[in-house]
mmCIF file of C-alpha atoms in Angstrom:
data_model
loop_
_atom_site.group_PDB
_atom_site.id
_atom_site.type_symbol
_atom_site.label_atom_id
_atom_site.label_comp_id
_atom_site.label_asym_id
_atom_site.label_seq_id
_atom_site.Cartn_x
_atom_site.Cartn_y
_atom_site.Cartn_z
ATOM 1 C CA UNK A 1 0.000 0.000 0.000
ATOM 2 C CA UNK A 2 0.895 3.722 0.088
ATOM 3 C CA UNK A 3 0.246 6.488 1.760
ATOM 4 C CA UNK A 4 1.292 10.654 1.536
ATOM 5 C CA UNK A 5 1.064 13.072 3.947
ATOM 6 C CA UNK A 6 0.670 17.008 3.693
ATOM 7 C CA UNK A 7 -0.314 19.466 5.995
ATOM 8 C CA UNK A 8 -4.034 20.614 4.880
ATOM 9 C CA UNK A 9 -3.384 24.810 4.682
ATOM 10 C CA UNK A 10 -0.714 27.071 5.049
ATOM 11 C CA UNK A 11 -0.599 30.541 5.172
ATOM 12 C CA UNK A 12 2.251 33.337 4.545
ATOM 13 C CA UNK A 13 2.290 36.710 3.328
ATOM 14 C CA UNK A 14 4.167 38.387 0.429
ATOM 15 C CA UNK A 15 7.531 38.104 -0.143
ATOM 16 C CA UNK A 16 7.859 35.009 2.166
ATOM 17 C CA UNK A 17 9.095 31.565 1.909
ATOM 18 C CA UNK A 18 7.545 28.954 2.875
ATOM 19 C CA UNK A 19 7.702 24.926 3.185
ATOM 20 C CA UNK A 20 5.491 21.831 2.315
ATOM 21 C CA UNK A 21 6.391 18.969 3.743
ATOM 22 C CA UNK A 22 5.645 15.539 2.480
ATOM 23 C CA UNK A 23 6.211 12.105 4.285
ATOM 24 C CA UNK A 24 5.331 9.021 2.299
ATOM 25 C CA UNK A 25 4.964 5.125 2.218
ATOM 26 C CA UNK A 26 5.381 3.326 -1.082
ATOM 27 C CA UNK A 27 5.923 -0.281 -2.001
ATOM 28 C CA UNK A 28 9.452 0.639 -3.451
ATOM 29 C CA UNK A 29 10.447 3.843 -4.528
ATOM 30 C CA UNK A 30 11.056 5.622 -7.632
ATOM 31 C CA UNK A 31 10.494 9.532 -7.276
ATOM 32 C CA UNK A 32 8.963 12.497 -5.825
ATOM 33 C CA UNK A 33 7.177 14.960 -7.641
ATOM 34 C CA UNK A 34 5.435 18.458 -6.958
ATOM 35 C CA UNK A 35 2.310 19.703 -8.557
ATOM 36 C CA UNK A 36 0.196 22.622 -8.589
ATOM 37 C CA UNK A 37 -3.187 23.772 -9.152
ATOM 38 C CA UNK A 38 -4.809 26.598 -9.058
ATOM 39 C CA UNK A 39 -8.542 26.794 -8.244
ATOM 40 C CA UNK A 40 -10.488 25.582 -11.309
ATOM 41 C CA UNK A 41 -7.815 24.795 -13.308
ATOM 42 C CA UNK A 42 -5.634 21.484 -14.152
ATOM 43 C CA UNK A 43 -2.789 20.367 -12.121
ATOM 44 C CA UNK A 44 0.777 21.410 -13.668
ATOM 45 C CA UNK A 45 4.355 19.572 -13.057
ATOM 46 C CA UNK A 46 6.551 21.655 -10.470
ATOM 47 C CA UNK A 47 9.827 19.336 -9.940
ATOM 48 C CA UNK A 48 11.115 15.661 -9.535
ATOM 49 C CA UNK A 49 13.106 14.484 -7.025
ATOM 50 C CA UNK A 50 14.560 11.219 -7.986
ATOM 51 C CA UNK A 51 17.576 11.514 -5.789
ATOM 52 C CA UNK A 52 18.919 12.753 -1.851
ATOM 53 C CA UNK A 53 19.526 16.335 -1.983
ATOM 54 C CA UNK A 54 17.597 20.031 -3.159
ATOM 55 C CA UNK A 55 16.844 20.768 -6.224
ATOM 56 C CA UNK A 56 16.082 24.464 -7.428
ATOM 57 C CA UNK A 57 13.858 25.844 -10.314
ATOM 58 C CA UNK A 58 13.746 29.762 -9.978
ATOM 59 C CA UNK A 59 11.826 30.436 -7.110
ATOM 60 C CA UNK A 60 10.900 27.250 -6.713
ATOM 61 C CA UNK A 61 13.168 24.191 -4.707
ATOM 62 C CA UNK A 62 12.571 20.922 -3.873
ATOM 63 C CA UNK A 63 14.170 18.748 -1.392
ATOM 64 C CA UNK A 64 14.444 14.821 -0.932
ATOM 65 C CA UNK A 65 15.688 12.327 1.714
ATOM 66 C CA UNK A 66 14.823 8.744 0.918
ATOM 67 C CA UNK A 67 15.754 7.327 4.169
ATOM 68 C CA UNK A 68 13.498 9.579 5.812
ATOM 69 C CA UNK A 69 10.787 8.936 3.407
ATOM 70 C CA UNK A 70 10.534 13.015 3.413
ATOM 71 C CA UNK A 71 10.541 15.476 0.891
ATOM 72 C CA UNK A 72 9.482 19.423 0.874
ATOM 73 C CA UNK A 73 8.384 21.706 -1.646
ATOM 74 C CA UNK A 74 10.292 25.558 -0.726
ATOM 75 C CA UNK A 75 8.513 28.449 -2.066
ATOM 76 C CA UNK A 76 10.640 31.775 -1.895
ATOM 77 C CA UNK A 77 9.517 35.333 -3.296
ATOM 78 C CA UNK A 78 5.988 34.416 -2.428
ATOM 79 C CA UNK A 79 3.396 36.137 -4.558
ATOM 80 C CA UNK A 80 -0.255 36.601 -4.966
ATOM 81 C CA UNK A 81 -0.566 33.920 -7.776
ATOM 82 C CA UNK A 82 1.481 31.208 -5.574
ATOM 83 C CA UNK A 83 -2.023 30.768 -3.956
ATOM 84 C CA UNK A 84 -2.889 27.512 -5.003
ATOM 85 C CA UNK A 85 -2.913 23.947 -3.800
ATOM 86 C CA UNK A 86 0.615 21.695 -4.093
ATOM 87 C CA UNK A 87 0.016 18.222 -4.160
ATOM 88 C CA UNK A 88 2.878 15.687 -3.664
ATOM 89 C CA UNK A 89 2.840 12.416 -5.774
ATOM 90 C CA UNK A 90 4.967 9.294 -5.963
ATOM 91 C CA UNK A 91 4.623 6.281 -8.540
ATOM 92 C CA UNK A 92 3.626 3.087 -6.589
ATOM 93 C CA UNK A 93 3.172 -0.608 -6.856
ATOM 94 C CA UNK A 94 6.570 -1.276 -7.934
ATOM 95 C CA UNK A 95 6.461 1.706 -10.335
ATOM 96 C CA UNK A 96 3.284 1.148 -11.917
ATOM 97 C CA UNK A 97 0.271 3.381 -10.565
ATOM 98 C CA UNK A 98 0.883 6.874 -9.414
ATOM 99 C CA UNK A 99 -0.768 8.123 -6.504
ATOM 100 C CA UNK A 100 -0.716 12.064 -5.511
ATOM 101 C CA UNK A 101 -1.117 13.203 -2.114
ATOM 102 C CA UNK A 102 -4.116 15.301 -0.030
ATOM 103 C CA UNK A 103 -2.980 18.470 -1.209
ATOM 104 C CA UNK A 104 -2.148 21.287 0.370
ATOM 105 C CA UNK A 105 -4.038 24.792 -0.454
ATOM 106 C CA UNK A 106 -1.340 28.228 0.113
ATOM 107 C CA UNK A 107 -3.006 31.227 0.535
ATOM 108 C CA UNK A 108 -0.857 34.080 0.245
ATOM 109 C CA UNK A 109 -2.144 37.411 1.910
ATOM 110 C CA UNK A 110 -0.974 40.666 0.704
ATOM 111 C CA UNK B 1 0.173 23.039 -29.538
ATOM 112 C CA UNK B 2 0.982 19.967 -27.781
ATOM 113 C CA UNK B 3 -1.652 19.401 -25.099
ATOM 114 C CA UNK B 4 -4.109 16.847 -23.579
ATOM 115 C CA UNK B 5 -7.962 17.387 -24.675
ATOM 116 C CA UNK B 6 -11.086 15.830 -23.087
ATOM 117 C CA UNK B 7 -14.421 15.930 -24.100
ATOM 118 C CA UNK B 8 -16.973 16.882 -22.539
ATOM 119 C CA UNK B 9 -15.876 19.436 -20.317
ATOM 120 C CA UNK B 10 -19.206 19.813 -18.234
ATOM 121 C CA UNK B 11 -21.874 16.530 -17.954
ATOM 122 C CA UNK B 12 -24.325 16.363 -16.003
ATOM 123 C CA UNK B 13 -26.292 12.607 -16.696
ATOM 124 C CA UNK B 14 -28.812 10.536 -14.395
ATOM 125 C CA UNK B 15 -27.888 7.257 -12.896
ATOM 126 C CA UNK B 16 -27.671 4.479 -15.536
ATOM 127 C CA UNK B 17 -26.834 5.877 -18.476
ATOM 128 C CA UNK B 18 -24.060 4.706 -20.071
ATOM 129 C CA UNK B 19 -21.504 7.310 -20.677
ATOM 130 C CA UNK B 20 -17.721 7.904 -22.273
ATOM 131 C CA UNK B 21 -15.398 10.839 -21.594
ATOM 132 C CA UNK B 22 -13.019 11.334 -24.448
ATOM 133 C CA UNK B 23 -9.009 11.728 -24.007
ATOM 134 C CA UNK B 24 -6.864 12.667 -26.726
ATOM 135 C CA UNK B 25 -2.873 13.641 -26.519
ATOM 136 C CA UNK B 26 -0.697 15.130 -29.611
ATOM 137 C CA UNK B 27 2.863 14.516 -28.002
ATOM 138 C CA UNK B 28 2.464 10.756 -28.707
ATOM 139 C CA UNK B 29 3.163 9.885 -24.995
ATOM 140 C CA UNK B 30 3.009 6.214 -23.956
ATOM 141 C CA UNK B 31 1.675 6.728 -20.402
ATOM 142 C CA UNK B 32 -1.680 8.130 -19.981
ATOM 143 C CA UNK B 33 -4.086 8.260 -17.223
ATOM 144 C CA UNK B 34 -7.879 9.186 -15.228
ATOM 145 C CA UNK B 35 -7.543 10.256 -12.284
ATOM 146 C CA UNK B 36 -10.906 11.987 -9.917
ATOM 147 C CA UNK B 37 -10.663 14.141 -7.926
ATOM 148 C CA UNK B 38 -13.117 15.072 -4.590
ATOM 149 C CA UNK B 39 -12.524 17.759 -1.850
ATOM 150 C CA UNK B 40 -10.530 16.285 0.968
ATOM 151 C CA UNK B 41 -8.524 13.466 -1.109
ATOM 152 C CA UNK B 42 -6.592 14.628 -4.013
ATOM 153 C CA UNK B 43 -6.306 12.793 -7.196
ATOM 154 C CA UNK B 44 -7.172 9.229 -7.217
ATOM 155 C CA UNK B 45 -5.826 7.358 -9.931
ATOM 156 C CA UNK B 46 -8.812 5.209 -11.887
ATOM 157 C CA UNK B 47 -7.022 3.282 -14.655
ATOM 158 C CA UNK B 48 -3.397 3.781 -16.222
ATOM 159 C CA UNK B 49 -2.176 2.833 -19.751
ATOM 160 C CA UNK B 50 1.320 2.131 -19.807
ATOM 161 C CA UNK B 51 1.161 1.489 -24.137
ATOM 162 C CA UNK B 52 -1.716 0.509 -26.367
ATOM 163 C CA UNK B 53 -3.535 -2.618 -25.228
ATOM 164 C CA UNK B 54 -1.998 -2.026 -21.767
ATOM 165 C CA UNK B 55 -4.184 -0.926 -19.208
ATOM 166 C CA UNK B 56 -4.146 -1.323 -15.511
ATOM 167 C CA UNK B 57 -6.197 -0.537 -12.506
ATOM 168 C CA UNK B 58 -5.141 2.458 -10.282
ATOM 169 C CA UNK B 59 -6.652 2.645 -6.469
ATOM 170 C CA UNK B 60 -10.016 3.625 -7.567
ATOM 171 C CA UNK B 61 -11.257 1.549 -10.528
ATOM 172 C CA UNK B 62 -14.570 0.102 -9.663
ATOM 173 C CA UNK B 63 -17.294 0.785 -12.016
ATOM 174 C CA UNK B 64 -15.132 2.384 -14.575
ATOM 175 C CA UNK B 65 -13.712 0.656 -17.573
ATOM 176 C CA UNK B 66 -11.053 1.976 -20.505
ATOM 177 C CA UNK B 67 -9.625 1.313 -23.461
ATOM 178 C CA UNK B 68 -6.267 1.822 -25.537
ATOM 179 C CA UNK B 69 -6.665 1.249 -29.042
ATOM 180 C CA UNK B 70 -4.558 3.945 -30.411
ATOM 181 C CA UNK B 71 -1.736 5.767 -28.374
ATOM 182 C CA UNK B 72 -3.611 9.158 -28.484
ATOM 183 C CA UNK B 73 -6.279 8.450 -27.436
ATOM 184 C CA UNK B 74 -7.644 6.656 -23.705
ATOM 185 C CA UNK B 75 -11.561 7.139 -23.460
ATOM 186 C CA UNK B 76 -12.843 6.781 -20.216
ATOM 187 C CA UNK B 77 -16.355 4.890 -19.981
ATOM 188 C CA UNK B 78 -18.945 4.569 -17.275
ATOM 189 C CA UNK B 79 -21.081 1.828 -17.884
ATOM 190 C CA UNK B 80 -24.013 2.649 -15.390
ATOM 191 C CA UNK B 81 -23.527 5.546 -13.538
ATOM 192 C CA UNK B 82 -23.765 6.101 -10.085
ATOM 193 C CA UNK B 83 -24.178 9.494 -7.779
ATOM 194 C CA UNK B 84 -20.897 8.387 -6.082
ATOM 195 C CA UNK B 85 -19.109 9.039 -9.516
ATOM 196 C CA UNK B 86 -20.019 12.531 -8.975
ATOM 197 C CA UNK B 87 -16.585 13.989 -9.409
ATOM 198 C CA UNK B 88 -13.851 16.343 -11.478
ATOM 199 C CA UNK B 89 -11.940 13.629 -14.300
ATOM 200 C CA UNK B 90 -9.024 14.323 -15.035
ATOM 201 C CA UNK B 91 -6.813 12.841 -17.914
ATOM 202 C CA UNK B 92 -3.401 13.216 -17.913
ATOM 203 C CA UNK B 93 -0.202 11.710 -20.238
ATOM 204 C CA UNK B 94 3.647 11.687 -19.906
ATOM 205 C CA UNK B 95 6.519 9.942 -21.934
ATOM 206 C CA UNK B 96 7.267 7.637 -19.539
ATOM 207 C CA UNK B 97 5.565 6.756 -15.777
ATOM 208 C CA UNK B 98 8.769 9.093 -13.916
ATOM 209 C CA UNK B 99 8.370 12.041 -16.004
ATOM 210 C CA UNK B 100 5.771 15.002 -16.000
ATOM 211 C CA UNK B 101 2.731 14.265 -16.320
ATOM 212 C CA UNK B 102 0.290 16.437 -18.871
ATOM 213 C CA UNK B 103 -3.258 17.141 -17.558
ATOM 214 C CA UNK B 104 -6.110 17.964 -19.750
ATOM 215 C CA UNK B 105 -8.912 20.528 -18.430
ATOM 216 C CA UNK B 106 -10.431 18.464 -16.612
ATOM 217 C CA UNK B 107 -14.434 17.114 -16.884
ATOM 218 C CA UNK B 108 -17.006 17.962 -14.327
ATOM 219 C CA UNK B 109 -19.144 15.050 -14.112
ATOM 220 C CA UNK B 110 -22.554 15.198 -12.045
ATOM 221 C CA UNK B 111 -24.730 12.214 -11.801
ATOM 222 C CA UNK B 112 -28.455 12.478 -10.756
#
């Protein structure tokens, strides 16, 4: 089986950073990715993890540690259109099936 | 424009009915996928194609069946619909099962 976990909300203002966290349990492991999605619209790909360590896409960064089963998503520069759910998401069953996790909706106040 | 399509965007049917939501991809991606998705739990993956004439269940497959004839396209079809089916479909592709996925716009289904 697997399972993800996110915190439900989190809030910041402005110019910020902030952190998702995501802890998982897969039946092997093969990746973590980030996605967002804005309200009423279709998820989009962030970043992939595949091994230890941070990696960094403008303002976006995203960390990994496999032997914690842990992984965050850092947001820096926060602005108003950041405000949007993140959803972790790991493939599962020995690579087949992908499963994405709760979500977590940022709201960032001005 | 490489993208993901689905069609209908908006359907709103009565228990019963048979029913098929189209998925179509121009990037001629192998993996493709339905996925729902309800307040409180994310997406749920339905059914996954990892080529044509490869399909496999994801975690939430009952009373959903699909099809891969062709590699662009992965219709999704609800033989007798149910008000628990009530939902947001989305399809999604990517080259390969570790890379990006693709979603389309998404399909707001309602059943009555």
């Amino acid at each position: 089986g697997q399972s993800l976990e996110q915190p439900s909300e989190v809030t910041a203002v402005e110019g910020a950073i902030v952190q998702i966290n995501c802890t998982y349990q897969t039946s092997g492991f093969y990746g973590l990715s980030w996605y967002q999605q804005h309200d009423g619209g279709a998820p989009t790909f962030l970043s992939y993890n595949a091994l230890d360590g941070l990696e960094e896409t403008g303002r976006f960064s995203s960390f990994l540690s496999r032997s914690d089963s842990y992984g965050y998503l850092l947001l820096q520069e926060l602005q108003m259109k950041d405000s949007a759910s993140y959803f972790c998401a790991v493939p599962d069953n020995y690579g087949q099936n992908f499963v994405f996790g709760p979500g977590t909706r940022l709201s960032v106040l001005p | 424009e490489a993208q993901v399509t689905q069609n209908p965007r908006y359907l709103i049917t009565v228990t019963g009915k048979k029913l098929t939501v189209t998925c179509s991809q121009n990037m001629n991606h192998e993996y493709m996928s339905w996925y729902r998705q309800d307040p409180g739990l994310g997406l749920r993956q339905i059914y996954y194609s990892m080529n044509v004439e490869v399909t496999d269940k994801g975690d939430v497959p009952e009373g959903y069946k699909v099809s891969r004839k062709e590699k662009r396209n992965f219709p999704l079809i609800l033989e007798s619909p149910s008000p628990n089916q009530t939902s947001l479909y989305f399809c999604a592709s990517s080259p390969d099962r570790d890379y990006e996925q693709y979603f389309g716009p998404g399909t707001r289904l309602t059943v009555t």
